[in-house]
Short mmCIF file of C-alpha atoms and ligand atoms in Angstrom, two decimals:
data_model
loop_
_atom_site.label_atom_id
_atom_site.label_comp_id
_atom_site.label_asym_id
_atom_site.label_seq_id
_atom_site.Cartn_x
_atom_site.Cartn_y
_atom_site.Cartn_z
CA MET A 1 62.32 91.26 66.10
CA THR A 2 61.72 93.94 68.90
CA GLN A 3 62.22 92.34 72.23
CA GLY A 4 61.12 95.74 73.79
CA THR A 5 62.70 96.87 77.15
CA VAL A 6 62.30 94.70 80.10
CA PHE A 7 61.16 96.51 83.33
CA ASN A 8 60.99 94.96 86.64
CA LYS A 9 58.66 96.58 89.11
CA GLU A 10 61.32 98.46 90.95
CA GLU A 11 62.39 100.00 87.56
CA ILE A 12 59.15 101.35 86.85
CA LYS A 13 59.36 105.14 87.12
CA ILE A 14 56.59 106.78 89.12
CA VAL A 15 56.33 110.48 89.70
CA LEU A 16 53.66 111.78 92.14
CA PHE A 17 53.25 115.88 92.05
CA GLU A 18 51.28 118.15 94.11
CA GLY A 19 51.74 116.70 97.79
CA ILE A 20 50.06 113.25 97.08
CA SER A 21 49.47 111.23 100.19
CA GLN A 22 52.39 109.05 101.51
CA ALA A 23 49.74 106.28 101.75
CA ALA A 24 49.95 106.17 97.79
CA VAL A 25 53.77 105.60 98.33
CA GLU A 26 53.11 102.79 100.79
CA VAL A 27 50.66 101.13 98.49
CA PHE A 28 53.10 101.07 95.52
CA GLY A 29 55.80 99.89 97.85
CA GLN A 30 53.75 96.81 99.07
CA ALA A 31 53.14 95.86 95.49
CA GLY A 32 56.76 96.22 94.64
CA TYR A 33 56.86 99.34 93.06
CA THR A 34 59.62 101.20 94.90
CA ASN A 35 60.93 103.82 92.34
CA VAL A 36 58.33 106.51 93.48
CA GLU A 37 59.44 110.09 93.68
CA LEU A 38 56.92 112.31 95.85
CA LEU A 39 57.03 115.88 94.98
CA PRO A 40 55.46 118.51 97.60
CA LYS A 41 53.79 120.85 94.93
CA ALA A 42 52.70 121.58 91.46
CA VAL A 43 55.76 122.38 89.23
CA ASP A 44 56.17 124.79 86.22
CA ARG A 45 56.12 123.40 82.54
CA GLU A 46 59.97 122.80 82.27
CA THR A 47 60.15 120.80 85.59
CA LEU A 48 57.21 118.95 84.68
CA LEU A 49 58.87 117.96 81.52
CA ALA A 50 62.01 116.94 83.20
CA LYS A 51 60.28 114.89 85.74
CA LEU A 52 58.04 113.40 82.91
CA SER A 53 61.27 112.11 81.14
CA GLY A 54 61.32 108.45 81.50
CA ALA A 55 58.42 108.30 83.79
CA HIS A 56 56.00 105.23 83.41
CA MET A 57 53.27 106.49 85.56
CA ILE A 58 52.47 109.73 87.32
CA GLY A 59 50.06 111.10 89.53
CA ILE A 60 48.66 114.71 89.85
CA ARG A 61 45.99 116.56 91.44
CA SER A 62 43.94 119.50 90.26
CA ARG A 63 46.70 121.79 89.41
CA THR A 64 48.89 120.15 86.93
CA GLN A 65 47.81 120.81 83.47
CA LEU A 66 48.33 117.88 80.92
CA LYS A 67 47.64 119.44 77.93
CA GLN A 68 48.08 118.09 74.14
CA GLU A 69 51.51 119.68 74.03
CA ILE A 70 52.72 117.96 77.14
CA LEU A 71 51.11 114.69 76.54
CA GLU A 72 52.49 114.57 72.98
CA HIS A 73 55.98 115.78 74.17
CA GLU A 74 58.79 113.60 73.56
CA ALA A 75 59.43 113.67 77.41
CA ALA A 76 56.21 111.81 77.91
CA SER A 77 57.09 108.94 75.19
CA ARG A 78 57.34 106.48 78.04
CA LEU A 79 54.26 107.44 79.87
CA MET A 80 51.90 104.44 80.36
CA ALA A 81 49.08 105.73 82.84
CA VAL A 82 48.18 108.85 84.64
CA GLY A 83 46.50 108.83 87.96
CA CYS A 84 44.43 112.03 89.06
CA PHE A 85 44.45 111.66 92.79
CA CYS A 86 41.46 113.79 93.09
CA ILE A 87 37.78 113.81 91.30
CA GLY A 88 38.25 116.01 88.56
CA THR A 89 39.82 115.02 85.49
CA ASN A 90 39.39 118.41 83.43
CA GLN A 91 43.17 119.20 83.96
CA VAL A 92 43.91 116.37 81.49
CA ASN A 93 43.30 116.30 77.98
CA LEU A 94 41.58 112.91 78.05
CA PRO A 95 41.06 112.29 74.36
CA VAL A 96 44.77 113.25 73.61
CA ALA A 97 45.72 110.80 76.55
CA ALA A 98 43.53 107.93 75.04
CA THR A 99 44.89 108.30 71.66
CA ARG A 100 48.24 108.11 73.02
CA GLY A 101 47.42 104.81 74.73
CA VAL A 102 47.33 106.56 78.23
CA PRO A 103 44.47 105.55 80.36
CA VAL A 104 43.78 108.13 83.17
CA PHE A 105 42.29 107.28 86.47
CA ASN A 106 40.67 109.15 89.43
CA ALA A 107 39.08 108.60 92.69
CA PRO A 108 35.27 109.48 92.05
CA HIS A 109 34.21 109.29 95.75
CA SER A 110 37.17 109.45 98.15
CA ASN A 111 36.84 113.03 98.99
CA THR A 112 33.31 113.73 98.60
CA ARG A 113 32.21 113.74 102.18
CA SER A 114 35.23 116.39 103.10
CA VAL A 115 33.61 118.69 100.37
CA ALA A 116 30.16 118.20 101.48
CA GLU A 117 31.16 119.01 105.23
CA LEU A 118 33.13 121.96 104.16
CA VAL A 119 30.00 123.39 102.34
CA ILE A 120 27.68 122.94 105.42
CA GLY A 121 30.35 124.66 107.38
CA HIS A 122 30.43 127.48 104.99
CA THR A 123 26.54 127.79 105.03
CA ILE A 124 26.47 128.28 108.67
CA MET A 125 29.52 130.61 108.65
CA MET A 126 28.30 132.76 106.01
CA MET A 127 24.55 133.04 107.56
CA ARG A 128 26.26 133.88 110.79
CA LYS A 129 28.65 136.16 109.45
CA VAL A 130 31.35 134.41 111.27
CA PHE A 131 34.28 135.62 109.36
CA PRO A 132 33.74 139.32 109.40
CA ASN A 133 33.21 139.11 113.10
CA SER A 134 36.15 136.88 113.86
CA MET A 135 38.37 139.06 111.60
CA ALA A 136 37.23 142.14 113.48
CA ALA A 137 37.85 140.44 116.82
CA HIS A 138 41.36 139.65 115.79
CA ARG A 139 41.73 143.34 115.36
CA LYS A 140 40.27 143.78 118.97
CA GLN A 141 36.83 144.95 117.61
CA TRP A 142 33.76 143.56 119.47
CA ASN A 143 31.02 143.30 117.03
CA LYS A 144 28.18 141.65 119.11
CA SER A 145 25.04 141.94 116.98
CA ALA A 146 22.13 139.75 115.63
CA ALA A 147 21.91 142.04 112.52
CA GLY A 148 21.89 140.09 109.35
CA CYS A 149 22.40 136.72 111.17
CA TYR A 150 20.13 133.92 110.51
CA GLU A 151 19.75 129.99 111.43
CA VAL A 152 19.89 127.79 108.85
CA ARG A 153 16.86 125.78 110.02
CA GLY A 154 13.84 126.38 107.84
CA LYS A 155 15.85 127.94 105.07
CA THR A 156 16.05 126.27 101.55
CA ILE A 157 19.36 125.09 100.19
CA GLY A 158 19.25 124.55 96.23
CA ILE A 159 21.69 122.36 94.87
CA ILE A 160 22.89 122.51 91.30
CA GLY A 161 24.33 119.04 90.32
CA TYR A 162 22.96 116.16 92.58
CA GLY A 163 25.87 113.89 92.08
CA HIS A 164 28.25 112.29 94.64
CA ILE A 165 28.75 115.55 96.50
CA GLY A 166 25.44 117.34 95.91
CA SER A 167 23.51 114.44 97.33
CA GLN A 168 25.73 114.48 100.42
CA VAL A 169 25.18 117.95 100.78
CA SER A 170 21.44 117.20 100.71
CA VAL A 171 21.38 114.62 103.44
CA LEU A 172 23.41 116.88 105.95
CA ALA A 173 21.56 120.15 105.29
CA GLU A 174 18.17 118.11 105.83
CA ALA A 175 19.61 116.98 109.11
CA MET A 176 20.10 120.54 110.12
CA GLY A 177 16.53 121.19 109.48
CA MET A 178 16.88 122.91 105.92
CA LYS A 179 14.50 122.21 103.03
CA VAL A 180 16.51 120.97 100.01
CA ILE A 181 15.64 121.46 96.36
CA TYR A 182 18.03 120.39 93.38
CA TYR A 183 18.45 120.81 89.72
CA ASP A 184 20.33 118.14 87.67
CA VAL A 185 20.41 117.63 84.04
CA LEU A 186 19.59 114.04 84.86
CA THR A 187 16.53 112.54 86.69
CA LYS A 188 18.21 111.81 90.23
CA LEU A 189 16.89 109.84 93.10
CA PRO A 190 15.79 112.18 95.66
CA LEU A 191 17.24 111.48 99.25
CA GLY A 192 15.24 112.17 102.21
CA ASN A 193 12.72 114.67 101.54
CA ALA A 194 14.70 116.54 98.81
CA THR A 195 12.71 117.67 95.86
CA GLN A 196 14.01 117.91 92.02
CA VAL A 197 12.94 120.89 90.33
CA THR A 198 12.73 121.11 86.51
CA SER A 199 14.75 124.11 85.85
CA MET A 200 17.70 125.86 87.15
CA GLN A 201 15.64 129.29 86.90
CA GLU A 202 13.10 127.64 89.19
CA LEU A 203 15.85 126.69 91.90
CA LEU A 204 17.48 130.11 91.53
CA LYS A 205 14.17 132.01 92.31
CA THR A 206 13.26 129.71 95.31
CA ALA A 207 16.63 128.98 97.27
CA ASP A 208 17.88 130.87 100.01
CA VAL A 209 21.19 129.28 99.66
CA VAL A 210 22.46 128.04 96.07
CA SER A 211 25.21 125.29 96.16
CA LEU A 212 27.03 124.53 92.98
CA HIS A 213 28.29 120.88 92.50
CA VAL A 214 28.53 120.33 88.67
CA PRO A 215 31.60 119.14 86.84
CA ALA A 216 33.53 121.67 84.44
CA THR A 217 32.11 121.05 81.02
CA PRO A 218 31.44 123.27 78.13
CA GLU A 219 27.77 123.37 79.30
CA THR A 220 28.63 124.27 82.84
CA LYS A 221 31.32 127.04 81.95
CA GLU A 222 30.08 130.25 83.47
CA MET A 223 26.56 128.78 84.08
CA MET A 224 26.15 131.26 86.95
CA GLY A 225 26.68 134.78 85.45
CA ALA A 226 24.90 138.21 86.03
CA GLU A 227 21.62 136.80 84.37
CA GLU A 228 21.46 133.76 86.86
CA ILE A 229 22.42 135.78 89.73
CA ALA A 230 19.80 138.45 88.90
CA LEU A 231 17.20 135.57 89.45
CA MET A 232 18.43 134.73 92.79
CA ARG A 233 16.44 135.88 95.90
CA GLU A 234 17.33 139.26 97.37
CA GLY A 235 19.67 138.80 100.31
CA SER A 236 20.53 134.94 99.49
CA TYR A 237 24.01 133.24 99.36
CA LEU A 238 25.93 131.40 96.65
CA ILE A 239 28.43 128.50 97.21
CA ASN A 240 30.95 127.39 94.63
CA ALA A 241 33.13 124.35 95.60
CA SER A 242 32.70 122.70 92.23
CA ARG A 243 35.07 124.42 89.48
CA GLY A 244 36.16 128.07 89.13
CA ASN A 245 34.85 128.67 85.79
CA VAL A 246 31.34 127.68 86.52
CA VAL A 247 30.84 131.16 87.96
CA VAL A 248 31.60 134.68 86.50
CA VAL A 249 33.44 135.97 89.38
CA ASP A 250 33.01 139.61 88.29
CA ALA A 251 29.30 139.01 88.42
CA LEU A 252 29.47 137.65 91.64
CA ALA A 253 31.60 140.43 93.29
CA GLU A 254 29.13 142.86 91.79
CA ALA A 255 26.27 141.03 93.40
CA ILE A 256 27.90 141.21 96.67
CA ARG A 257 28.91 144.86 96.55
CA SER A 258 25.13 145.63 95.59
CA GLU A 259 24.04 143.43 98.39
CA LYS A 260 21.87 141.69 96.26
CA LEU A 261 23.47 138.62 97.76
CA LEU A 262 24.15 138.62 101.48
CA GLY A 263 27.22 136.49 101.13
CA ALA A 264 29.07 133.86 99.28
CA ALA A 265 31.72 131.14 99.91
CA VAL A 266 33.97 130.19 97.10
CA ASP A 267 36.68 127.39 97.14
CA VAL A 268 37.46 127.32 93.48
CA PHE A 269 38.56 129.92 91.04
CA PRO A 270 39.04 130.60 87.42
CA LYS A 271 42.69 131.19 88.13
CA GLU A 272 44.37 129.53 91.03
CA PRO A 273 47.82 129.87 92.13
CA ALA A 274 50.16 126.87 90.80
CA SER A 275 51.70 126.75 94.23
CA ASN A 276 51.30 128.10 97.99
CA THR A 277 54.02 130.58 97.05
CA GLU A 278 52.32 132.26 94.42
CA ALA A 279 50.00 135.15 95.37
CA PHE A 280 46.14 134.72 94.96
CA GLU A 281 44.35 137.34 92.94
CA SER A 282 40.67 137.51 92.60
CA PRO A 283 37.85 140.30 92.15
CA LEU A 284 36.63 138.79 95.35
CA VAL A 285 39.73 139.47 97.71
CA GLY A 286 38.56 142.35 100.02
CA LEU A 287 34.85 141.65 100.08
CA GLU A 288 34.35 140.63 103.53
CA SER A 289 31.03 138.86 103.24
CA VAL A 290 32.75 136.33 100.86
CA ILE A 291 34.45 133.23 102.36
CA LEU A 292 37.68 132.52 100.27
CA THR A 293 39.32 129.15 100.69
CA PRO A 294 42.09 127.96 98.76
CA HIS A 295 40.57 124.81 96.89
CA ILE A 296 40.49 122.92 100.16
CA GLY A 297 37.09 121.16 99.67
CA GLY A 298 38.85 117.74 99.44
CA SER A 299 41.87 118.55 101.51
CA THR A 300 41.51 116.36 104.58
CA GLN A 301 43.78 113.70 106.00
CA GLU A 302 40.72 111.17 105.69
CA ALA A 303 40.16 112.24 101.90
CA GLN A 304 43.71 112.36 100.77
CA ARG A 305 44.72 108.90 102.38
CA ASN A 306 41.88 107.27 100.78
CA ILE A 307 42.47 108.75 97.44
CA GLY A 308 46.07 107.92 97.67
CA ARG A 309 45.31 104.32 98.25
CA GLU A 310 42.62 104.06 95.58
CA VAL A 311 44.34 105.78 92.90
CA ALA A 312 47.67 103.91 93.43
CA GLY A 313 45.67 100.56 93.43
CA LYS A 314 44.22 101.50 90.00
CA LEU A 315 47.62 102.36 88.76
CA ILE A 316 49.15 99.23 90.11
CA ASN A 317 46.29 96.88 88.68
CA TYR A 318 47.03 98.62 85.09
CA CYS A 319 50.73 98.17 85.20
CA THR A 320 50.64 94.77 86.83
CA HIS A 321 47.71 93.37 85.05
CA GLY A 322 46.54 95.57 82.41
CA SER A 323 43.27 96.21 84.12
CA THR A 324 41.53 99.40 83.02
CA ILE A 325 38.75 99.44 85.44
CA GLY A 326 38.15 102.92 86.80
CA ALA A 327 39.73 104.54 83.94
CA VAL A 328 37.69 107.62 82.51
CA ASN A 329 38.89 107.64 79.17
CA PHE A 330 39.37 104.09 78.43
CA PRO A 331 37.56 100.91 77.80
CA GLY A 332 36.92 99.09 81.05
CA VAL A 333 38.57 95.62 81.20
CA ASN A 334 38.92 93.80 84.49
CA LEU A 335 41.77 91.90 84.60
CA THR A 336 43.78 89.97 87.42
CA HIS A 337 46.38 87.27 88.09
CA SER A 338 46.79 84.91 85.17
CA PRO A 339 49.25 82.03 86.03
CA ASN A 340 51.84 81.00 83.55
CA THR A 341 50.59 83.22 80.48
CA ILE A 342 52.24 85.85 78.69
CA ARG A 343 49.68 88.76 78.39
CA LEU A 344 49.34 91.06 75.23
CA LEU A 345 47.62 94.33 75.39
CA HIS A 346 46.87 95.96 72.10
CA ILE A 347 45.44 99.53 72.29
CA HIS A 348 44.06 100.77 68.90
CA HIS A 349 41.88 103.08 67.09
CA ASN A 350 38.26 101.87 67.22
CA ARG A 351 37.75 101.54 63.50
CA PRO A 352 36.48 98.89 61.31
CA GLY A 353 38.78 95.95 60.52
CA VAL A 354 41.45 96.21 63.24
CA LEU A 355 39.83 93.42 65.21
CA GLN A 356 39.92 91.28 62.11
CA LYS A 357 43.60 91.88 61.47
CA ILE A 358 44.26 91.17 65.22
CA ASN A 359 42.54 87.78 64.67
CA ASP A 360 44.25 87.19 61.57
CA VAL A 361 47.76 87.81 63.09
CA VAL A 362 46.86 85.33 66.12
CA GLY A 363 45.24 82.87 63.79
CA ASP A 364 48.44 82.48 61.62
CA HIS A 365 50.50 81.04 64.62
CA ALA A 366 49.42 77.74 66.09
CA ILE A 367 49.17 79.04 69.83
CA ASN A 368 47.04 78.24 72.74
CA VAL A 369 44.92 81.37 73.53
CA LEU A 370 44.06 81.07 77.36
CA GLY A 371 41.93 84.28 77.42
CA GLN A 372 40.77 86.90 75.02
CA TYR A 373 39.02 90.11 76.30
CA LEU A 374 37.93 93.07 74.07
CA ARG A 375 36.27 96.18 75.19
CA THR A 376 35.94 99.57 73.17
CA THR A 377 34.76 103.05 73.57
CA GLU A 378 33.59 105.37 70.57
CA ASP A 379 37.21 106.03 69.92
CA ILE A 380 39.45 103.31 71.53
CA GLY A 381 39.57 99.65 71.26
CA PHE A 382 41.25 97.51 74.08
CA VAL A 383 42.17 93.66 73.08
CA VAL A 384 43.89 91.52 75.75
CA LEU A 385 45.23 88.11 74.84
CA ASP A 386 46.52 85.65 77.45
CA ILE A 387 48.83 83.29 75.65
CA ASP A 388 50.18 79.84 77.13
CA ALA A 389 53.64 80.84 78.28
CA ALA A 390 54.55 77.13 77.31
CA HIS A 391 55.02 78.86 73.88
CA GLY A 392 57.77 80.91 75.03
CA ARG A 393 58.63 84.81 75.07
CA GLU A 394 60.39 84.73 71.91
CA LYS A 395 57.34 83.54 69.89
CA VAL A 396 55.04 85.81 71.79
CA SER A 397 57.44 88.75 70.82
CA VAL A 398 57.06 87.86 67.28
CA ILE A 399 53.18 87.90 67.57
CA ARG A 400 53.52 91.29 69.51
CA ASP A 401 55.67 92.64 66.57
CA GLN A 402 53.06 91.66 63.99
CA LEU A 403 50.21 93.14 66.05
CA SER A 404 52.22 96.37 66.50
CA GLU A 405 52.16 96.33 62.70
CA VAL A 406 48.35 96.24 62.29
CA PRO A 407 46.97 99.63 61.05
CA GLY A 408 45.10 101.48 63.62
CA THR A 409 47.46 100.25 66.55
CA ILE A 410 48.06 102.86 69.07
CA ARG A 411 50.46 100.84 71.58
CA THR A 412 51.14 97.22 72.67
CA ARG A 413 52.20 96.09 75.96
CA LYS A 414 53.69 92.67 77.10
CA LEU A 415 53.34 91.35 80.54
CA VAL A 416 54.83 88.30 81.54
CA SER A 417 53.40 86.35 84.62
CA ASP A 418 55.36 83.83 87.14
CA GLU A 419 53.75 80.79 88.59
CA GLU A 420 51.65 82.62 91.09
CA GLY A 421 50.21 84.70 87.94
CA ASP A 422 51.67 87.96 89.09
CA HIS A 423 52.70 89.84 86.05
CA THR A 424 56.16 90.86 87.25
CA ILE A 425 58.05 91.69 84.17
CA LEU A 426 57.00 94.37 81.56
CA GLU A 427 58.32 94.45 78.01
N1 NAD B 501 36.46 121.94 95.94
C1 NAD B 501 37.09 120.90 95.77
O1 NAD B 501 38.23 120.58 96.43
C2 NAD B 501 36.32 119.85 95.20
C3 NAD B 501 36.79 118.41 95.55
C4 NAD B 501 36.10 117.30 94.90
C5 NAD B 501 35.26 117.60 93.87
N2 NAD B 501 35.08 118.88 93.46
C6 NAD B 501 34.23 119.12 92.18
O2 NAD B 501 32.89 119.13 92.62
C7 NAD B 501 32.25 118.72 91.40
C8 NAD B 501 31.16 117.58 91.54
O3 NAD B 501 31.75 116.38 92.09
P1 NAD B 501 30.80 115.12 92.21
O4 NAD B 501 31.71 114.18 92.69
O5 NAD B 501 29.75 115.47 93.15
O6 NAD B 501 30.49 114.99 90.60
P2 NAD B 501 29.30 113.73 90.09
O7 NAD B 501 29.81 113.46 88.75
O8 NAD B 501 29.03 112.86 91.01
O9 NAD B 501 28.05 114.86 90.00
C9 NAD B 501 27.85 115.75 89.02
C10 NAD B 501 26.34 116.05 88.94
O10 NAD B 501 26.24 117.26 88.11
C11 NAD B 501 25.21 116.95 87.15
N3 NAD B 501 25.40 117.99 86.04
C12 NAD B 501 26.27 117.93 85.07
N4 NAD B 501 26.01 118.84 84.11
C13 NAD B 501 24.93 119.72 84.71
C14 NAD B 501 24.36 120.85 84.24
N5 NAD B 501 24.65 121.45 83.27
N6 NAD B 501 23.43 121.40 85.17
C15 NAD B 501 23.12 120.78 86.21
N7 NAD B 501 23.60 119.53 86.72
C16 NAD B 501 24.57 118.96 85.94
C17 NAD B 501 25.49 115.43 86.83
O11 NAD B 501 24.43 114.94 86.03
C18 NAD B 501 25.75 115.03 88.14
O12 NAD B 501 24.63 114.60 88.78
C19 NAD B 501 33.22 118.45 90.38
O13 NAD B 501 33.42 119.61 89.53
C20 NAD B 501 34.38 118.23 90.98
O14 NAD B 501 35.62 118.43 90.45
C21 NAD B 501 35.62 120.00 94.10
O1 3PG B 502 38.82 117.52 91.80
C1 3PG B 502 38.95 117.21 93.16
O2 3PG B 502 38.86 116.06 93.67
C2 3PG B 502 39.20 118.53 93.91
O3 3PG B 502 39.06 119.60 93.17
C3 3PG B 502 40.27 118.55 94.57
O4 3PG B 502 41.42 118.62 93.77
P1 3PG B 502 42.88 118.75 94.75
O5 3PG B 502 43.10 117.41 95.02
O6 3PG B 502 43.89 119.48 93.88
O7 3PG B 502 42.62 119.31 96.00
#
């Protein structure tokens, strides 16, 4: 019989990469998770593997790539959950994480306002040529001129992707007197006086400023190439604060050089430096009507603090209670305290017969099951069994061992609660 390894909360190893907010460490600490290492930046592959070794949970932002090779590496064998302390989760191979029994959590809302504000800032800065004039002034050159400078009032902003960020850009842009049109693959409720258009082509032909707010998917990869830029109005502007590979950067650079576009603002790039010490390279470097920002759309104190709290909370809920609410690659089961129970988590491939086998194992033992939960996605099944602690840990360990033998099992975990129902020990 395998008893499994017992970990108290303070033994759960948590590594946070990429300068995640101290607020996360505080939230972990308040919940009893004190073994937290906070690294200031993204690390190279070797350091990543070294830090992963023995880690139960890790936190990353957009730079750390958790590819199949990393997730399947021996160093990641203890990895129980991943927190993306940002919105995007495209840096993680989500299906592989799921089939390793590793739920991935993110913060889908916490930095959206920060991005929307930056986009509005970019819009005004571009249309008033603030950056080239400011840089000239720093060189002691006085460029007082109205040439090529415009108010945003009365102009049309075209938003591609009307989700959490796009819709907030819509509200802020309208408050400044802009007309808002948007294109989305889904029918979205228009906020204020915004209007949904039926094709991206229509939007590109109409808008004075085009702002991209789509996720990184195979469909959005290079969705703004030379052909699409050619459809844009002469002398219009493009903003990309979504993901770098949504735009073909060479095509954008060419459109700026030919003055087809009067300006652009770009916060995300197909290739971004892994750390602040690495040089930034892009075909857009040196084009002064392009505002370049180093992927700082969500980089505000407010956003980072909120993200730190939100994602740390989700990881704690998973570790302590097995709750997967908010996971992007896993069936969502909302679990809380359950006094005097031993909770078994069974993660399995979602294929016919697994559930029957689980029930057979449980049925073979005369036990009092206080709660049973099941959620599935297309690929993954997640069963939670709350067993009366009166049956004792030994007996439940036998059941766990048998459940681990069920064909299709990915992973099992055992959480033992105290009288208050806090699952303090993980085996
Ligand atoms: N620059 C930054 O620092 C920063 C910060 C946060 C988020 N982001 C990025 O911003 C993007 C949007 O974030 P969000 O929170 O608004 O996402 P969201 O999921 O709320 O919204 C995305 C919208 O895009 C739509 N969409 C998907 N595919 C599309 C397509 N092919 N054509 C048109 N519309 C499409 C969806 O239907 C959805 O409405 C993501 O890529 C995210 O990673 C960047
Ligand atoms: O996906 C996100 O939330 C943004 O791209 C921000 O990423 P960051 O946390 O690496 O700044």
